[in-house]
Amino acid sequence: MTIDTAELLAIARDAARHTGGFLLHERPADLGVAATKSSPTDVVTEMDTAAEKLIIERIRAHRPHDGFLGEEGDASEGSSGVRWVIDPIDGTVNYLYDLPGWCVSIAAETAEGTLLGVVEVPVVGETFHAVRDGGAFRNGKPIHCRPAVPAARALVATGFGYTVERRTRQAAAIAALLPRVRDLRRAGSAAIDLCSVAAGRVDAYYERGLNPWDVAAGALIAREAGAEVFVDLWPEADGSTMCLAAPAGLRAELQDALVALHA
Ligand code: IPD
């Protein structure tokens, strides 16, 4: 079955922009936590659920035979060879607190892997996108990751999981890493962190324990911007893997450091 990449990209961009506008303009002043997931800090708001529904409705209107995998539980097999991987709000805690670092993340996958990704950051008016082998863009302009620097001069983004066990281990790793890099950043959205690597706003990003919807679009965008990106390093018994994105030389050095730190 032939897949019209331009059509899929237009659908993804439309769904991301429309949903981003909805989340930005309809955010209730008294936004509350509707439910929790892996731990009491892993929240879902009523807006996460509404946004996922909106994205799927919007895509399905054009693509009734595609599959879906969404953070808020929507999962369906399609018959077209295309599956959409959706995080309606990546950075939910930022959204809950009315901080600007949240986004809508939409990727389309085929049997060959991620075909395209869109990350819409409504508060700052930025749309990142990439198509496999087609480069990465911010608001339509090409973007590139930074040239590799030694880890000692690298600004490294990371994030934390929601369980006490995961955080205890992540805290130990950053305590050891912080004295060895320029600085660390914790922005609160894996998808935006990956776009920040792509746009040269940080040198690298790593985090253990992400889900497919956190990284599907952002990993392609960072890769198409020139970074080396791994989303499934060092799998562990709990099902978690390490995501690492950085330009080649720095990626190798950071990878060695993270292994040694059991990050
Ligand atoms: C979270 C964010 C955060 C990362 C967490 C993710 P959510 O996604 O991407 O930056 O550190 O691991 O779960 O819950 O906001 O969609």
PDB file of C-alpha atoms and ligand atoms in Angstrom:
ATOM      1  CA  MET A   1       0.000   0.000   0.000  1.00  0.00           C
ATOM      2  CA  THR A   2       1.483   3.388  -0.941  1.00  0.00           C
ATOM      3  CA  ILE A   3       1.732   5.929   1.834  1.00  0.00           C
ATOM      4  CA  ASP A   4       1.447   9.620   1.036  1.00  0.00           C
ATOM      5  CA  THR A   5       3.937  11.147   3.472  1.00  0.00           C
ATOM      6  CA  ALA A   6       2.977  14.730   2.628  1.00  0.00           C
ATOM      7  CA  GLU A   7      -0.669  13.954   3.369  1.00  0.00           C
ATOM      8  CA  LEU A   8       0.224  12.312   6.704  1.00  0.00           C
ATOM      9  CA  LEU A   9       2.431  15.249   7.678  1.00  0.00           C
ATOM     10  CA  ALA A  10      -0.333  17.734   6.872  1.00  0.00           C
ATOM     11  CA  ILE A  11      -2.777  15.702   9.001  1.00  0.00           C
ATOM     12  CA  ALA A  12      -0.312  15.492  11.908  1.00  0.00           C
ATOM     13  CA  ARG A  13       0.441  19.217  11.789  1.00  0.00           C
ATOM     14  CA  ASP A  14      -3.235  20.111  11.636  1.00  0.00           C
ATOM     15  CA  ALA A  15      -4.094  17.813  14.574  1.00  0.00           C
ATOM     16  CA  ALA A  16      -1.150  19.095  16.656  1.00  0.00           C
ATOM     17  CA  ARG A  17      -1.951  22.764  15.999  1.00  0.00           C
ATOM     18  CA  HIS A  18      -5.667  22.367  16.599  1.00  0.00           C
ATOM     19  CA  THR A  19      -5.154  20.409  19.832  1.00  0.00           C
ATOM     20  CA  GLY A  20      -2.400  22.743  21.026  1.00  0.00           C
ATOM     21  CA  GLY A  21      -4.777  25.677  20.585  1.00  0.00           C
ATOM     22  CA  PHE A  22      -7.508  23.843  22.449  1.00  0.00           C
ATOM     23  CA  LEU A  23      -5.173  23.057  25.374  1.00  0.00           C
ATOM     24  CA  LEU A  24      -3.816  26.592  25.501  1.00  0.00           C
ATOM     25  CA  HIS A  25      -7.118  28.459  25.276  1.00  0.00           C
ATOM     26  CA  GLU A  26      -9.422  26.069  27.110  1.00  0.00           C
ATOM     27  CA  ARG A  27      -7.168  25.315  30.082  1.00  0.00           C
ATOM     28  CA  PRO A  28      -9.452  25.599  33.122  1.00  0.00           C
ATOM     29  CA  ALA A  29      -8.235  28.036  35.773  1.00  0.00           C
ATOM     30  CA  ASP A  30      -8.927  25.369  38.396  1.00  0.00           C
ATOM     31  CA  LEU A  31      -7.345  22.494  36.484  1.00  0.00           C
ATOM     32  CA  GLY A  32      -7.139  19.452  38.716  1.00  0.00           C
ATOM     33  CA  VAL A  33      -5.784  15.939  38.663  1.00  0.00           C
ATOM     34  CA  ALA A  34      -8.312  13.523  37.169  1.00  0.00           C
ATOM     35  CA  ALA A  35      -6.349  10.347  37.955  1.00  0.00           C
ATOM     36  CA  THR A  36      -2.887   9.053  38.718  1.00  0.00           C
ATOM     37  CA  LYS A  37      -0.950   6.350  36.883  1.00  0.00           C
ATOM     38  CA  SER A  38       2.343   4.739  37.979  1.00  0.00           C
ATOM     39  CA  SER A  39       2.548   6.748  41.237  1.00  0.00           C
ATOM     40  CA  PRO A  40       0.724   9.646  42.999  1.00  0.00           C
ATOM     41  CA  THR A  41       3.011  12.087  41.135  1.00  0.00           C
ATOM     42  CA  ASP A  42       2.234  10.599  37.690  1.00  0.00           C
ATOM     43  CA  VAL A  43      -0.896  12.589  36.964  1.00  0.00           C
ATOM     44  CA  VAL A  44      -3.468  12.756  34.205  1.00  0.00           C
ATOM     45  CA  THR A  45      -5.710  15.781  33.881  1.00  0.00           C
ATOM     46  CA  GLU A  46      -9.136  15.929  32.287  1.00  0.00           C
ATOM     47  CA  MET A  47      -7.411  17.866  29.463  1.00  0.00           C
ATOM     48  CA  ASP A  48      -5.005  14.977  28.659  1.00  0.00           C
ATOM     49  CA  THR A  49      -7.979  12.727  28.046  1.00  0.00           C
ATOM     50  CA  ALA A  50      -9.940  15.298  26.041  1.00  0.00           C
ATOM     51  CA  ALA A  51      -6.891  16.172  23.930  1.00  0.00           C
ATOM     52  CA  GLU A  52      -6.145  12.562  23.038  1.00  0.00           C
ATOM     53  CA  LYS A  53      -9.753  12.086  21.932  1.00  0.00           C
ATOM     54  CA  LEU A  54      -9.560  15.238  19.818  1.00  0.00           C
ATOM     55  CA  ILE A  55      -6.336  14.158  18.086  1.00  0.00           C
ATOM     56  CA  ILE A  56      -7.669  10.710  17.269  1.00  0.00           C
ATOM     57  CA  GLU A  57     -10.992  12.037  15.967  1.00  0.00           C
ATOM     58  CA  ARG A  58      -9.175  14.549  13.783  1.00  0.00           C
ATOM     59  CA  ILE A  59      -6.782  11.979  12.304  1.00  0.00           C
ATOM     60  CA  ARG A  60      -9.440   9.291  11.924  1.00  0.00           C
ATOM     61  CA  ALA A  61     -11.638  11.622   9.882  1.00  0.00           C
ATOM     62  CA  HIS A  62      -8.963  11.410   7.148  1.00  0.00           C
ATOM     63  CA  ARG A  63      -7.410   8.014   7.938  1.00  0.00           C
ATOM     64  CA  PRO A  64     -10.103   5.587   9.137  1.00  0.00           C
ATOM     65  CA  HIS A  65      -7.919   2.475   8.708  1.00  0.00           C
ATOM     66  CA  ASP A  66      -4.838   3.581  10.689  1.00  0.00           C
ATOM     67  CA  GLY A  67      -3.834   2.227  14.105  1.00  0.00           C
ATOM     68  CA  PHE A  68      -3.286   4.294  17.250  1.00  0.00           C
ATOM     69  CA  LEU A  69      -1.205   4.159  20.418  1.00  0.00           C
ATOM     70  CA  GLY A  70      -1.975   6.972  22.857  1.00  0.00           C
ATOM     71  CA  GLU A  71      -0.651   7.779  26.327  1.00  0.00           C
ATOM     72  CA  GLU A  72      -4.149   7.967  27.785  1.00  0.00           C
ATOM     73  CA  GLY A  73      -5.008   4.430  26.767  1.00  0.00           C
ATOM     74  CA  ASP A  74      -6.211   4.530  23.201  1.00  0.00           C
ATOM     75  CA  ALA A  75      -4.746   1.570  21.349  1.00  0.00           C
ATOM     76  CA  SER A  76      -6.089   0.059  18.184  1.00  0.00           C
ATOM     77  CA  GLU A  77      -4.664  -2.014  15.374  1.00  0.00           C
ATOM     78  CA  GLY A  78      -5.217  -0.563  11.948  1.00  0.00           C
ATOM     79  CA  SER A  79      -5.117  -2.230   8.557  1.00  0.00           C
ATOM     80  CA  SER A  80      -3.331   0.490   6.551  1.00  0.00           C
ATOM     81  CA  GLY A  81       0.268  -0.096   7.688  1.00  0.00           C
ATOM     82  CA  VAL A  82       0.331   3.249   9.556  1.00  0.00           C
ATOM     83  CA  ARG A  83       0.155   3.642  13.327  1.00  0.00           C
ATOM     84  CA  TRP A  84      -0.061   6.999  15.105  1.00  0.00           C
ATOM     85  CA  VAL A  85       1.797   7.329  18.415  1.00  0.00           C
ATOM     86  CA  ILE A  86       0.351  10.175  20.446  1.00  0.00           C
ATOM     87  CA  ASP A  87       1.205  12.030  23.617  1.00  0.00           C
ATOM     88  CA  PRO A  88      -1.620  14.589  23.961  1.00  0.00           C
ATOM     89  CA  ILE A  89       0.312  16.512  26.641  1.00  0.00           C
ATOM     90  CA  ASP A  90       3.970  15.690  27.184  1.00  0.00           C
ATOM     91  CA  GLY A  91       4.958  17.677  30.238  1.00  0.00           C
ATOM     92  CA  THR A  92       1.665  17.145  32.040  1.00  0.00           C
ATOM     93  CA  VAL A  93       3.038  18.434  35.344  1.00  0.00           C
ATOM     94  CA  ASN A  94       4.168  21.662  33.651  1.00  0.00           C
ATOM     95  CA  TYR A  95       0.671  21.990  32.171  1.00  0.00           C
ATOM     96  CA  LEU A  96      -0.899  21.379  35.571  1.00  0.00           C
ATOM     97  CA  TYR A  97       1.190  24.187  37.092  1.00  0.00           C
ATOM     98  CA  ASP A  98       0.776  26.524  34.088  1.00  0.00           C
ATOM     99  CA  LEU A  99       4.467  26.368  33.227  1.00  0.00           C
ATOM    100  CA  PRO A 100       5.236  26.788  29.505  1.00  0.00           C
ATOM    101  CA  GLY A 101       7.174  23.538  28.888  1.00  0.00           C
ATOM    102  CA  TRP A 102       4.482  21.217  27.599  1.00  0.00           C
ATOM    103  CA  CYS A 103       3.652  20.057  24.095  1.00  0.00           C
ATOM    104  CA  VAL A 104       1.498  17.896  21.864  1.00  0.00           C
ATOM    105  CA  SER A 105       3.535  15.069  20.327  1.00  0.00           C
ATOM    106  CA  ILE A 106       2.318  13.112  17.305  1.00  0.00           C
ATOM    107  CA  ALA A 107       4.292  10.549  15.291  1.00  0.00           C
ATOM    108  CA  ALA A 108       3.335   8.230  12.437  1.00  0.00           C
ATOM    109  CA  GLU A 109       5.046   4.843  12.214  1.00  0.00           C
ATOM    110  CA  THR A 110       5.255   2.290   9.438  1.00  0.00           C
ATOM    111  CA  ALA A 111       6.907  -1.153   9.372  1.00  0.00           C
ATOM    112  CA  GLU A 112      10.224   0.630   8.706  1.00  0.00           C
ATOM    113  CA  GLY A 113       9.997   2.715  11.898  1.00  0.00           C
ATOM    114  CA  THR A 114       8.972   6.304  12.592  1.00  0.00           C
ATOM    115  CA  LEU A 115       8.025   8.055   9.359  1.00  0.00           C
ATOM    116  CA  LEU A 116       7.297  11.534  10.700  1.00  0.00           C
ATOM    117  CA  GLY A 117       6.965  13.450  13.922  1.00  0.00           C
ATOM    118  CA  VAL A 118       5.410  16.741  15.003  1.00  0.00           C
ATOM    119  CA  VAL A 119       5.971  18.429  18.376  1.00  0.00           C
ATOM    120  CA  GLU A 120       3.777  21.482  18.965  1.00  0.00           C
ATOM    121  CA  VAL A 121       4.750  23.805  21.846  1.00  0.00           C
ATOM    122  CA  PRO A 122       1.767  26.179  22.034  1.00  0.00           C
ATOM    123  CA  VAL A 123       2.843  28.616  24.750  1.00  0.00           C
ATOM    124  CA  VAL A 124       5.990  29.628  22.855  1.00  0.00           C
ATOM    125  CA  GLY A 125       4.451  29.233  19.391  1.00  0.00           C
ATOM    126  CA  GLU A 126       6.921  26.631  18.135  1.00  0.00           C
ATOM    127  CA  THR A 127       6.241  23.657  15.885  1.00  0.00           C
ATOM    128  CA  PHE A 128       9.017  21.118  15.351  1.00  0.00           C
ATOM    129  CA  HIS A 129       8.688  18.495  12.675  1.00  0.00           C
ATOM    130  CA  ALA A 130      10.692  15.906  10.788  1.00  0.00           C
ATOM    131  CA  VAL A 131      10.119  13.329   8.092  1.00  0.00           C
ATOM    132  CA  ARG A 132      12.439  10.318   7.858  1.00  0.00           C
ATOM    133  CA  ASP A 133      15.477  11.247   5.706  1.00  0.00           C
ATOM    134  CA  GLY A 134      14.027  14.728   5.184  1.00  0.00           C
ATOM    135  CA  GLY A 135      15.734  16.857   7.859  1.00  0.00           C
ATOM    136  CA  ALA A 136      14.307  18.557  10.943  1.00  0.00           C
ATOM    137  CA  PHE A 137      12.530  21.906  11.161  1.00  0.00           C
ATOM    138  CA  ARG A 138      11.348  24.502  13.681  1.00  0.00           C
ATOM    139  CA  ASN A 139       8.545  26.698  12.394  1.00  0.00           C
ATOM    140  CA  GLY A 140       9.466  25.579   8.892  1.00  0.00           C
ATOM    141  CA  LYS A 141      13.187  26.446   9.128  1.00  0.00           C
ATOM    142  CA  PRO A 142      15.898  23.733   9.156  1.00  0.00           C
ATOM    143  CA  ILE A 143      17.524  23.016  12.520  1.00  0.00           C
ATOM    144  CA  HIS A 144      20.725  21.191  13.459  1.00  0.00           C
ATOM    145  CA  CYS A 145      22.136  19.833  16.680  1.00  0.00           C
ATOM    146  CA  ARG A 146      25.345  21.336  18.043  1.00  0.00           C
ATOM    147  CA  PRO A 147      28.764  19.982  17.082  1.00  0.00           C
ATOM    148  CA  ALA A 148      30.051  17.515  19.695  1.00  0.00           C
ATOM    149  CA  VAL A 149      31.926  18.941  22.675  1.00  0.00           C
ATOM    150  CA  PRO A 150      33.686  17.028  25.452  1.00  0.00           C
ATOM    151  CA  ALA A 151      31.258  16.036  28.228  1.00  0.00           C
ATOM    152  CA  ALA A 152      32.972  18.533  30.540  1.00  0.00           C
ATOM    153  CA  ARG A 153      31.614  21.334  28.308  1.00  0.00           C
ATOM    154  CA  ALA A 154      28.202  19.811  27.611  1.00  0.00           C
ATOM    155  CA  LEU A 155      24.836  21.131  28.764  1.00  0.00           C
ATOM    156  CA  VAL A 156      22.922  17.921  29.406  1.00  0.00           C
ATOM    157  CA  ALA A 157      19.142  17.638  29.736  1.00  0.00           C
ATOM    158  CA  THR A 158      17.548  14.797  31.619  1.00  0.00           C
ATOM    159  CA  GLY A 159      14.286  13.832  33.263  1.00  0.00           C
ATOM    160  CA  PHE A 160      13.017  11.730  36.098  1.00  0.00           C
ATOM    161  CA  GLY A 161      10.515   8.912  36.314  1.00  0.00           C
ATOM    162  CA  TYR A 162       7.605   8.914  38.708  1.00  0.00           C
ATOM    163  CA  THR A 163       8.372   6.050  41.074  1.00  0.00           C
ATOM    164  CA  VAL A 164      10.438   6.438  44.249  1.00  0.00           C
ATOM    165  CA  GLU A 165      12.766   3.574  43.225  1.00  0.00           C
ATOM    166  CA  ARG A 166      13.504   5.074  39.794  1.00  0.00           C
ATOM    167  CA  ARG A 167      14.042   8.558  41.236  1.00  0.00           C
ATOM    168  CA  THR A 168      16.393   7.334  43.950  1.00  0.00           C
ATOM    169  CA  ARG A 169      18.617   5.778  41.336  1.00  0.00           C
ATOM    170  CA  GLN A 170      18.352   8.783  38.995  1.00  0.00           C
ATOM    171  CA  ALA A 171      19.289  11.119  41.842  1.00  0.00           C
ATOM    172  CA  ALA A 172      22.441   9.097  42.547  1.00  0.00           C
ATOM    173  CA  ALA A 173      23.412   9.216  38.863  1.00  0.00           C
ATOM    174  CA  ILE A 174      22.978  12.996  38.523  1.00  0.00           C
ATOM    175  CA  ALA A 175      24.896  13.612  41.757  1.00  0.00           C
ATOM    176  CA  ALA A 176      27.860  11.877  40.163  1.00  0.00           C
ATOM    177  CA  LEU A 177      27.348  13.380  36.684  1.00  0.00           C
ATOM    178  CA  LEU A 178      26.831  17.040  37.651  1.00  0.00           C
ATOM    179  CA  PRO A 179      30.485  17.734  38.581  1.00  0.00           C
ATOM    180  CA  ARG A 180      31.590  16.243  35.238  1.00  0.00           C
ATOM    181  CA  VAL A 181      29.479  18.316  32.795  1.00  0.00           C
ATOM    182  CA  ARG A 182      28.859  22.019  32.121  1.00  0.00           C
ATOM    183  CA  ASP A 183      25.442  21.782  33.769  1.00  0.00           C
ATOM    184  CA  LEU A 184      22.220  19.790  33.849  1.00  0.00           C
ATOM    185  CA  ARG A 185      18.672  20.833  32.853  1.00  0.00           C
ATOM    186  CA  ARG A 186      15.328  19.271  33.846  1.00  0.00           C
ATOM    187  CA  ALA A 187      12.694  20.939  31.691  1.00  0.00           C
ATOM    188  CA  GLY A 188       9.827  18.500  32.254  1.00  0.00           C
ATOM    189  CA  SER A 189       8.986  17.206  28.775  1.00  0.00           C
ATOM    190  CA  ALA A 190      10.950  14.460  27.047  1.00  0.00           C
ATOM    191  CA  ALA A 191       9.608  15.479  23.635  1.00  0.00           C
ATOM    192  CA  ILE A 192      10.734  19.089  24.115  1.00  0.00           C
ATOM    193  CA  ASP A 193      14.101  17.911  25.487  1.00  0.00           C
ATOM    194  CA  LEU A 194      14.665  15.945  22.270  1.00  0.00           C
ATOM    195  CA  CYS A 195      13.662  18.994  20.206  1.00  0.00           C
ATOM    196  CA  SER A 196      16.103  21.055  22.287  1.00  0.00           C
ATOM    197  CA  VAL A 197      18.904  18.697  21.240  1.00  0.00           C
ATOM    198  CA  ALA A 198      17.692  19.084  17.650  1.00  0.00           C
ATOM    199  CA  ALA A 199      17.685  22.886  17.871  1.00  0.00           C
ATOM    200  CA  GLY A 200      21.098  23.110  19.591  1.00  0.00           C
ATOM    201  CA  ARG A 201      19.592  24.449  22.811  1.00  0.00           C
ATOM    202  CA  VAL A 202      21.240  21.702  24.832  1.00  0.00           C
ATOM    203  CA  ASP A 203      24.095  19.408  23.858  1.00  0.00           C
ATOM    204  CA  ALA A 204      22.551  16.113  24.937  1.00  0.00           C
ATOM    205  CA  TYR A 205      19.602  14.447  26.603  1.00  0.00           C
ATOM    206  CA  TYR A 206      19.257  11.173  28.444  1.00  0.00           C
ATOM    207  CA  GLU A 207      16.537   9.530  30.508  1.00  0.00           C
ATOM    208  CA  ARG A 208      15.660   5.995  31.574  1.00  0.00           C
ATOM    209  CA  GLY A 209      12.122   4.654  31.588  1.00  0.00           C
ATOM    210  CA  LEU A 210      10.347   6.652  28.880  1.00  0.00           C
ATOM    211  CA  ASN A 211       7.323   5.380  26.997  1.00  0.00           C
ATOM    212  CA  PRO A 212       6.975   5.147  23.196  1.00  0.00           C
ATOM    213  CA  TRP A 213       4.647   8.183  23.072  1.00  0.00           C
ATOM    214  CA  ASP A 214       7.158  10.358  24.983  1.00  0.00           C
ATOM    215  CA  VAL A 215       9.888   9.852  22.381  1.00  0.00           C
ATOM    216  CA  ALA A 216       8.362   8.780  19.053  1.00  0.00           C
ATOM    217  CA  ALA A 217       8.229  12.232  17.431  1.00  0.00           C
ATOM    218  CA  GLY A 218      11.125  13.882  19.306  1.00  0.00           C
ATOM    219  CA  ALA A 219      13.607  11.067  18.617  1.00  0.00           C
ATOM    220  CA  LEU A 220      13.045  11.383  14.863  1.00  0.00           C
ATOM    221  CA  ILE A 221      13.361  15.177  15.054  1.00  0.00           C
ATOM    222  CA  ALA A 222      16.676  14.946  16.978  1.00  0.00           C
ATOM    223  CA  ARG A 223      18.002  12.258  14.610  1.00  0.00           C
ATOM    224  CA  GLU A 224      17.056  14.261  11.524  1.00  0.00           C
ATOM    225  CA  ALA A 225      18.823  17.267  13.061  1.00  0.00           C
ATOM    226  CA  GLY A 226      22.052  15.275  13.122  1.00  0.00           C
ATOM    227  CA  ALA A 227      22.100  13.731  16.594  1.00  0.00           C
ATOM    228  CA  GLU A 228      22.692  10.083  17.318  1.00  0.00           C
ATOM    229  CA  VAL A 229      19.590   8.897  19.118  1.00  0.00           C
ATOM    230  CA  PHE A 230      19.003   5.608  20.911  1.00  0.00           C
ATOM    231  CA  VAL A 231      15.685   4.971  22.610  1.00  0.00           C
ATOM    232  CA  ASP A 232      16.215   1.399  23.736  1.00  0.00           C
ATOM    233  CA  LEU A 233      19.657   1.134  25.337  1.00  0.00           C
ATOM    234  CA  TRP A 234      20.277  -1.263  28.218  1.00  0.00           C
ATOM    235  CA  PRO A 235      16.849  -2.865  28.729  1.00  0.00           C
ATOM    236  CA  GLU A 236      16.162  -3.996  32.279  1.00  0.00           C
ATOM    237  CA  ALA A 237      13.809  -6.509  33.855  1.00  0.00           C
ATOM    238  CA  ASP A 238      11.214  -3.816  34.666  1.00  0.00           C
ATOM    239  CA  GLY A 239      10.863  -3.151  30.938  1.00  0.00           C
ATOM    240  CA  SER A 240      12.673   0.196  31.076  1.00  0.00           C
ATOM    241  CA  THR A 241      15.325   1.286  28.586  1.00  0.00           C
ATOM    242  CA  MET A 242      17.637   4.295  28.325  1.00  0.00           C
ATOM    243  CA  CYS A 243      17.055   7.071  25.807  1.00  0.00           C
ATOM    244  CA  LEU A 244      20.207   8.980  24.806  1.00  0.00           C
ATOM    245  CA  ALA A 245      20.481  11.738  22.186  1.00  0.00           C
ATOM    246  CA  ALA A 246      23.655  13.681  21.372  1.00  0.00           C
ATOM    247  CA  PRO A 247      26.041  14.393  18.494  1.00  0.00           C
ATOM    248  CA  ALA A 248      28.266  11.375  17.781  1.00  0.00           C
ATOM    249  CA  GLY A 249      31.459  12.190  19.725  1.00  0.00           C
ATOM    250  CA  LEU A 250      29.638  13.360  22.823  1.00  0.00           C
ATOM    251  CA  ARG A 251      27.175  10.477  22.658  1.00  0.00           C
ATOM    252  CA  ALA A 252      30.000   7.946  22.939  1.00  0.00           C
ATOM    253  CA  GLU A 253      31.561   9.716  25.949  1.00  0.00           C
ATOM    254  CA  LEU A 254      28.243  10.185  27.724  1.00  0.00           C
ATOM    255  CA  GLN A 255      27.218   6.608  27.035  1.00  0.00           C
ATOM    256  CA  ASP A 256      30.375   5.349  28.770  1.00  0.00           C
ATOM    257  CA  ALA A 257      29.743   7.657  31.736  1.00  0.00           C
ATOM    258  CA  LEU A 258      26.088   6.607  32.062  1.00  0.00           C
ATOM    259  CA  VAL A 259      26.986   2.913  31.971  1.00  0.00           C
ATOM    260  CA  ALA A 260      29.567   3.440  34.702  1.00  0.00           C
ATOM    261  CA  LEU A 261      26.987   5.338  36.798  1.00  0.00           C
ATOM    262  CA  HIS A 262      24.335   2.636  36.337  1.00  0.00           C
ATOM    263  CA  ALA A 263      22.015   5.475  35.260  1.00  0.00           C
TER     264      ALA A 263
HETATM  265  C1  IPD B   1       6.868  12.835  31.215  1.00  0.00           C
HETATM  266  C2  IPD B   1       7.748  13.937  30.715  1.00  0.00           C
HETATM  267  C3  IPD B   1       8.946  14.115  31.627  1.00  0.00           C
HETATM  268  C4  IPD B   1       9.738  12.840  31.771  1.00  0.00           C
HETATM  269  C5  IPD B   1       8.821  11.729  32.264  1.00  0.00           C
HETATM  270  C6  IPD B   1       7.650  11.562  31.308  1.00  0.00           C
HETATM  271  P1  IPD B   1       4.245  13.082  30.713  1.00  0.00           P
HETATM  272  O1  IPD B   1       5.773  12.622  30.338  1.00  0.00           O
HETATM  273  O2  IPD B   1       8.193  13.655  29.398  1.00  0.00           O
HETATM  274  O3  IPD B   1       9.856  15.088  31.143  1.00  0.00           O
HETATM  275  O4  IPD B   1      10.780  13.047  32.683  1.00  0.00           O
HETATM  276  O5  IPD B   1       9.591  10.540  32.324  1.00  0.00           O
HETATM  277  O6  IPD B   1       6.820  10.518  31.765  1.00  0.00           O
HETATM  278  O7  IPD B   1       3.861  12.267  31.909  1.00  0.00           O
HETATM  279  O8  IPD B   1       4.296  14.518  31.006  1.00  0.00           O
HETATM  280  O9  IPD B   1       3.479  12.773  29.470  1.00  0.00           O
END
